[in-house]
CSV table of C-alpha atoms in Angstrom, one decimal:
chain,number,residue,atom,x,y,z
A,1,UNK,CA,-6.0,-4.0,4.8
A,2,UNK,CA,-5.7,-7.7,4.0
A,3,UNK,CA,-7.6,-9.1,7.0
A,4,UNK,CA,-10.5,-6.7,6.6
A,5,UNK,CA,-11.1,-7.5,3.0
A,6,UNK,CA,-10.8,-11.2,3.4
A,7,UNK,CA,-13.4,-11.1,6.1
A,8,UNK,CA,-15.7,-9.0,4.0
A,9,UNK,CA,-15.3,-11.4,1.1
A,10,UNK,CA,-16.3,-14.4,3.2
A,11,UNK,CA,-19.4,-12.6,4.4
A,12,UNK,CA,-20.8,-10.8,1.4
A,13,UNK,CA,-18.2,-9.9,-1.2
A,14,UNK,CA,-18.8,-6.3,-0.4
A,15,UNK,CA,-15.5,-4.9,1.0
A,16,UNK,CA,-15.2,-1.3,1.8
A,17,UNK,CA,-12.6,1.3,2.7
A,18,UNK,CA,-12.1,2.1,6.4
A,19,UNK,CA,-10.7,5.6,6.0
A,20,UNK,CA,-13.8,7.6,6.8
A,21,UNK,CA,-14.3,5.7,10.1
A,22,UNK,CA,-11.3,7.3,11.7
A,23,UNK,CA,-12.8,10.7,12.3
A,24,UNK,CA,-10.9,12.9,9.9
A,25,UNK,CA,-11.8,16.6,9.9
A,26,UNK,CA,-11.5,16.8,6.1
A,27,UNK,CA,-13.4,14.5,3.7
A,28,UNK,CA,-10.2,12.8,2.5
A,29,UNK,CA,-11.0,10.8,-0.6
A,30,UNK,CA,-14.0,13.1,-1.3
A,31,UNK,CA,-12.4,16.6,-1.2
A,32,UNK,CA,-13.3,18.6,-4.3
A,33,UNK,CA,-10.8,21.3,-3.3
A,34,UNK,CA,-7.9,18.9,-3.4
A,35,UNK,CA,-9.0,16.2,-5.8
A,36,UNK,CA,-7.7,15.7,-9.3
A,37,UNK,CA,-8.0,13.1,-12.0
A,38,UNK,CA,-5.1,12.1,-14.3
A,39,UNK,CA,-5.4,9.7,-17.2
A,40,UNK,CA,-2.6,7.1,-16.6
A,41,UNK,CA,-2.1,4.0,-18.7
A,42,UNK,CA,-5.8,3.8,-19.7
A,43,UNK,CA,-7.2,4.5,-16.2
A,44,UNK,CA,-8.3,7.8,-14.7
A,45,UNK,CA,-6.4,7.8,-11.4
A,46,UNK,CA,-7.9,9.9,-8.7
A,47,UNK,CA,-5.6,11.7,-6.2
A,48,UNK,CA,-5.7,14.5,-3.7
A,49,UNK,CA,-2.8,16.9,-3.2
A,50,UNK,CA,-2.0,18.7,0.1
A,51,UNK,CA,0.8,20.9,1.3
A,52,UNK,CA,4.0,22.0,-0.4
A,53,UNK,CA,7.5,20.8,-0.5
A,54,UNK,CA,9.2,17.6,-1.7
A,55,UNK,CA,6.7,15.2,-3.2
A,56,UNK,CA,5.4,12.4,-1.0
A,57,UNK,CA,3.3,9.6,-2.5
A,58,UNK,CA,0.8,7.8,-0.2
A,59,UNK,CA,-0.4,4.4,-1.2
A,60,UNK,CA,-3.3,2.7,0.6
A,61,UNK,CA,-4.2,-1.0,1.1
A,62,UNK,CA,-6.3,-3.6,-0.5
A,63,UNK,CA,-10.0,-2.7,-0.9
A,64,UNK,CA,-9.4,0.7,0.6
A,65,UNK,CA,-8.9,4.3,-0.7
A,66,UNK,CA,-6.8,7.3,0.1
A,67,UNK,CA,-9.0,8.1,3.1
A,68,UNK,CA,-7.0,5.5,4.9
A,69,UNK,CA,-4.4,8.3,5.4
A,70,UNK,CA,-6.9,10.5,7.3
A,71,UNK,CA,-4.8,10.5,10.4
A,72,UNK,CA,-1.5,11.2,8.6
A,73,UNK,CA,-2.0,13.6,5.7
A,74,UNK,CA,-2.2,16.9,7.7
A,75,UNK,CA,1.0,16.1,9.6
A,76,UNK,CA,2.9,15.0,6.6
A,77,UNK,CA,1.7,18.0,4.5
A,78,UNK,CA,3.5,20.4,6.8
A,79,UNK,CA,6.8,19.6,5.1
A,80,UNK,CA,5.7,17.8,1.9
A,81,UNK,CA,3.6,18.0,-1.2
A,82,UNK,CA,1.4,15.0,-0.3
A,83,UNK,CA,-0.1,13.1,-3.2
A,84,UNK,CA,-2.6,10.6,-1.8
A,85,UNK,CA,-3.8,8.3,-4.6
A,86,UNK,CA,-6.6,5.9,-5.1
A,87,UNK,CA,-4.9,2.9,-6.8
A,88,UNK,CA,-6.6,1.5,-9.9
A,89,UNK,CA,-9.7,-0.5,-9.2
A,90,UNK,CA,-10.0,1.3,-5.8
A,91,UNK,CA,-11.9,4.3,-4.6
A,92,UNK,CA,-12.5,6.7,-7.5
A,93,UNK,CA,-10.0,5.2,-9.8
A,94,UNK,CA,-12.3,2.9,-11.7
A,95,UNK,CA,-10.7,0.2,-13.8
A,96,UNK,CA,-12.9,-1.9,-16.2
A,97,UNK,CA,-10.1,-4.3,-16.9
A,98,UNK,CA,-10.2,-8.0,-15.9
A,99,UNK,CA,-6.7,-8.2,-14.4
A,100,UNK,CA,-4.8,-6.6,-11.7
A,101,UNK,CA,-1.2,-6.9,-10.4
A,102,UNK,CA,1.2,-5.0,-8.3
A,103,UNK,CA,3.4,-4.5,-11.3
A,104,UNK,CA,0.5,-2.7,-13.0
A,105,UNK,CA,0.0,-0.5,-10.0
A,106,UNK,CA,3.7,0.3,-9.6
A,107,UNK,CA,3.9,1.2,-13.3
A,108,UNK,CA,0.8,3.5,-12.8
A,109,UNK,CA,2.5,5.4,-10.0
A,110,UNK,CA,5.7,5.8,-12.1
A,111,UNK,CA,3.6,7.2,-15.0
A,112,UNK,CA,1.6,9.4,-12.7
A,113,UNK,CA,4.8,11.0,-11.3
A,114,UNK,CA,6.1,11.5,-14.9
A,115,UNK,CA,2.8,13.1,-16.0
A,116,UNK,CA,3.0,15.4,-13.0
A,117,UNK,CA,6.5,16.3,-14.1
A,118,UNK,CA,8.1,14.9,-11.0
A,119,UNK,CA,11.4,13.1,-11.4
A,120,UNK,CA,11.1,11.3,-8.1
A,121,UNK,CA,9.2,11.2,-4.8
A,122,UNK,CA,9.3,9.7,-1.4
A,123,UNK,CA,6.8,6.9,-1.2
A,124,UNK,CA,4.9,5.6,1.9
A,125,UNK,CA,2.7,2.5,1.4
A,126,UNK,CA,0.5,0.5,3.7
A,127,UNK,CA,-0.3,-3.2,3.2
A,128,UNK,CA,-0.8,-3.6,-0.5
A,129,UNK,CA,0.4,0.0,-0.9
A,130,UNK,CA,3.7,-1.1,0.8
A,131,UNK,CA,4.0,-3.9,-1.7
A,132,UNK,CA,3.5,-1.5,-4.5
A,133,UNK,CA,6.1,0.9,-3.0
A,134,UNK,CA,8.7,-1.9,-3.0
A,135,UNK,CA,7.8,-3.0,-6.5
A,136,UNK,CA,7.9,0.6,-7.7
A,137,UNK,CA,11.5,0.8,-6.3
A,138,UNK,CA,12.4,-2.4,-8.1
A,139,UNK,CA,10.9,-1.5,-11.5
A,140,UNK,CA,11.5,2.3,-11.5
A,141,UNK,CA,14.4,3.0,-9.2
A,142,UNK,CA,14.9,6.5,-10.3
A,143,UNK,CA,11.3,7.4,-9.3
A,144,UNK,CA,11.8,6.5,-5.6
A,145,UNK,CA,13.9,8.7,-3.3
A,146,UNK,CA,13.0,6.9,-0.1
A,147,UNK,CA,10.3,4.4,0.8
A,148,UNK,CA,8.3,3.4,3.8
A,149,UNK,CA,6.4,0.1,3.7
A,150,UNK,CA,4.2,-0.9,6.6
A,151,UNK,CA,2.5,-4.3,6.8
A,152,UNK,CA,3.9,-5.4,3.4
A,153,UNK,CA,4.5,-9.0,2.2
A,154,UNK,CA,6.2,-10.3,-0.9
A,155,UNK,CA,4.5,-13.7,-1.2
A,156,UNK,CA,0.9,-14.8,-0.7
A,157,UNK,CA,1.6,-17.9,1.3
A,158,UNK,CA,1.5,-19.0,5.0
A,159,UNK,CA,5.1,-18.1,5.4
A,160,UNK,CA,4.3,-14.4,4.9
A,161,UNK,CA,0.7,-14.3,6.2
A,162,UNK,CA,-0.5,-15.4,9.6
A,163,UNK,CA,-2.3,-18.7,9.5
A,164,UNK,CA,-5.8,-17.2,10.3
A,165,UNK,CA,-5.5,-14.7,7.4
A,166,UNK,CA,-4.2,-17.3,5.0
A,167,UNK,CA,-7.1,-19.6,5.8
A,168,UNK,CA,-9.6,-16.8,5.4
A,169,UNK,CA,-8.3,-15.9,2.0
A,170,UNK,CA,-8.1,-19.5,0.8
A,171,UNK,CA,-11.6,-20.2,2.1
A,172,UNK,CA,-13.0,-17.1,0.4
A,173,UNK,CA,-11.4,-18.1,-2.9
A,174,UNK,CA,-12.6,-21.7,-2.8
A,175,UNK,CA,-16.2,-20.7,-1.9
A,176,UNK,CA,-16.5,-18.2,-4.7
A,177,UNK,CA,-14.1,-19.2,-7.5
A,178,UNK,CA,-16.9,-20.6,-9.7
A,179,UNK,CA,-19.3,-17.7,-9.1
A,180,UNK,CA,-20.0,-15.5,-12.1
A,181,UNK,CA,-20.3,-11.9,-10.9
A,182,UNK,CA,-22.6,-9.8,-13.1
A,183,UNK,CA,-22.7,-6.8,-10.9
A,184,UNK,CA,-19.8,-4.4,-11.8
A,185,UNK,CA,-19.0,-3.6,-8.1
A,186,UNK,CA,-18.9,-7.3,-7.0
A,187,UNK,CA,-16.9,-8.2,-10.1
A,188,UNK,CA,-14.3,-5.5,-9.2
A,189,UNK,CA,-14.3,-6.6,-5.6
A,190,UNK,CA,-13.5,-10.2,-6.7
A,191,UNK,CA,-10.7,-8.9,-8.9
A,192,UNK,CA,-9.2,-7.0,-6.0
A,193,UNK,CA,-9.6,-9.9,-3.6
A,194,UNK,CA,-7.8,-12.3,-5.9
A,195,UNK,CA,-4.9,-9.9,-6.1
A,196,UNK,CA,-3.9,-10.9,-2.5
A,197,UNK,CA,-4.8,-14.6,-3.0
A,198,UNK,CA,-2.2,-15.1,-5.8
A,199,UNK,CA,0.2,-12.2,-5.4
A,200,UNK,CA,2.7,-10.8,-4.8
A,201,UNK,CA,5.5,-13.1,-6.0
A,202,UNK,CA,8.7,-11.2,-5.4
A,203,UNK,CA,11.8,-13.2,-4.5
A,204,UNK,CA,13.4,-11.8,-1.4
A,205,UNK,CA,16.9,-11.6,-3.0
A,206,UNK,CA,15.5,-9.2,-5.6
A,207,UNK,CA,15.2,-6.6,-2.9
A,208,UNK,CA,19.0,-6.2,-3.0
A,209,UNK,CA,18.5,-4.3,-6.3
A,210,UNK,CA,16.7,-1.5,-4.5
A,211,UNK,CA,19.0,1.4,-4.0
A,212,UNK,CA,16.5,3.7,-2.2
A,213,UNK,CA,16.7,3.8,1.6
A,214,UNK,CA,13.8,1.9,3.1
A,215,UNK,CA,11.9,2.0,6.4
A,216,UNK,CA,10.2,-1.3,7.1
A,217,UNK,CA,7.4,-1.2,9.6
A,218,UNK,CA,4.9,-3.7,11.1
A,219,UNK,CA,2.8,-4.1,14.2
A,220,UNK,CA,3.8,-6.8,16.7
A,221,UNK,CA,0.4,-8.3,16.1
A,222,UNK,CA,0.4,-7.7,12.4
A,223,UNK,CA,-1.3,-10.1,9.9
A,224,UNK,CA,2.1,-10.3,8.2
A,225,UNK,CA,4.4,-12.6,10.1
A,226,UNK,CA,7.3,-11.0,12.0
A,227,UNK,CA,9.7,-13.4,10.4
A,228,UNK,CA,8.7,-12.3,6.9
A,229,UNK,CA,8.9,-8.6,7.9
A,230,UNK,CA,12.4,-9.1,9.3
A,231,UNK,CA,13.4,-11.0,6.1
A,232,UNK,CA,12.3,-8.1,3.9
A,233,UNK,CA,14.4,-5.7,6.1
A,234,UNK,CA,17.5,-7.9,6.0
A,235,UNK,CA,17.4,-8.3,2.2
A,236,UNK,CA,17.5,-4.5,1.6
A,237,UNK,CA,20.7,-2.7,1.1
A,238,UNK,CA,19.9,0.4,3.3
A,239,UNK,CA,17.0,0.0,5.7
A,240,UNK,CA,15.6,0.7,9.1
A,241,UNK,CA,13.1,-1.6,10.9
A,242,UNK,CA,10.4,-0.6,13.4
A,243,UNK,CA,8.1,-3.2,15.0
A,244,UNK,CA,5.4,-1.2,16.7
A,245,UNK,CA,4.5,-2.5,20.1
A,246,UNK,CA,0.9,-3.3,21.0
A,247,UNK,CA,-0.2,-2.8,17.4
A,248,UNK,CA,-2.0,-4.8,14.6
A,249,UNK,CA,-1.9,-4.2,10.9
A,250,UNK,CA,-3.0,-0.6,10.8
A,251,UNK,CA,0.1,1.0,12.3
A,252,UNK,CA,-0.7,4.3,10.6
A,253,UNK,CA,-4.0,4.5,12.3
A,254,UNK,CA,-3.6,2.7,15.6
A,255,UNK,CA,-0.5,4.7,16.5
A,256,UNK,CA,-0.9,7.6,14.2
A,257,UNK,CA,1.0,10.2,16.2
A,258,UNK,CA,4.1,8.1,16.6
A,259,UNK,CA,3.9,6.7,13.1
A,260,UNK,CA,3.8,10.2,11.7
A,261,UNK,CA,6.9,11.3,13.7
A,262,UNK,CA,8.9,8.2,12.8
A,263,UNK,CA,8.1,8.5,9.1
A,264,UNK,CA,9.0,12.1,9.1
A,265,UNK,CA,12.3,11.5,11.0
A,266,UNK,CA,13.2,8.8,8.4
A,267,UNK,CA,12.4,11.1,5.5
A,268,UNK,CA,14.5,13.9,7.0
A,269,UNK,CA,17.4,11.8,8.1
A,270,UNK,CA,20.7,12.9,6.4
A,271,UNK,CA,21.8,9.3,5.8
A,272,UNK,CA,20.7,5.7,6.1
A,273,UNK,CA,23.7,3.4,6.7
A,274,UNK,CA,24.1,0.3,4.5
A,275,UNK,CA,23.2,-3.0,6.1
A,276,UNK,CA,25.9,-5.7,6.4
A,277,UNK,CA,25.2,-8.7,4.1
C-alpha cells in the first residue's frame, strides 16, 4: 500500500498494516491455529495456511502484513491451499538486516515453497506483493504456475507512480535521509519505506521472459498510472488485463467480491492465449 505508507512516513515514520481494519471474522495475521514459522534464508518467515488443494501464495503490500487478505482468504481457500505470508521485515517476519530488495523477497518465496516441498504455486500479489510476484516469475520461473499482480509497478519514478504519490515519497525521503533511527521499529520502517523510493528497477522488456500466464489488475484511480499498468500487460507473453471501475489501489478490499471471483476464474481457466507482439 504505497500511498498509505508514504503518508505515514511523512507524519511520523510509524506505518502500520491496514488488514485488521477491514472487519475479518478470523484474526488473520494473528491466528495460532493457522500460523507457522519457517526459517528461510536467515529469516523466520511467518505464514498462515488455510484450505486444501493446489497451493496459492498471497503476497501483501509495503508496510502491511498478511491481514491485508482478510476479505479474500476464506473465498480462495475453498479451492486452494492458501499460504498467506508476512514478507521479510513485515508483520511477524522480523528481519534485522540493513538492506531490502524485491529480489530478496522473491528468493525468499521460492525458498519457502521449496522447504514446504512444493514444486510450484499460483501467486497473487498486491502492490509490492505484485512486484514480488513478477520478480519471482522472472527469477524462479518453475515456481510460478500462474500469477496475479494488482497495483504493481516496475520502476519507482513518476512514469509509474501518480505525481502525488511520487512527491510524497520524495519529500519523505528528503526530510528524513539524514536521520539516525535508533529505535528498531523506526529503523525497520525506514528500510521498508526506502524500498519503494529506490525500487523496483525491472526493465519492461524483461517481462517477455515470463512464461507463466499473468492477470494484471489495477483500479481506475490507482496510485500506479494506467499507462504503466497497460505497459506491464503488453510486455507479457500471456496475460489478461482488468482495470477495476471506481476503485483505488486496494482492489482486493474495495471490490473484494468481484476481485475474488475474477481471480478464481483466471486461476481455473483452461488456457490463457498468447498476446500478439
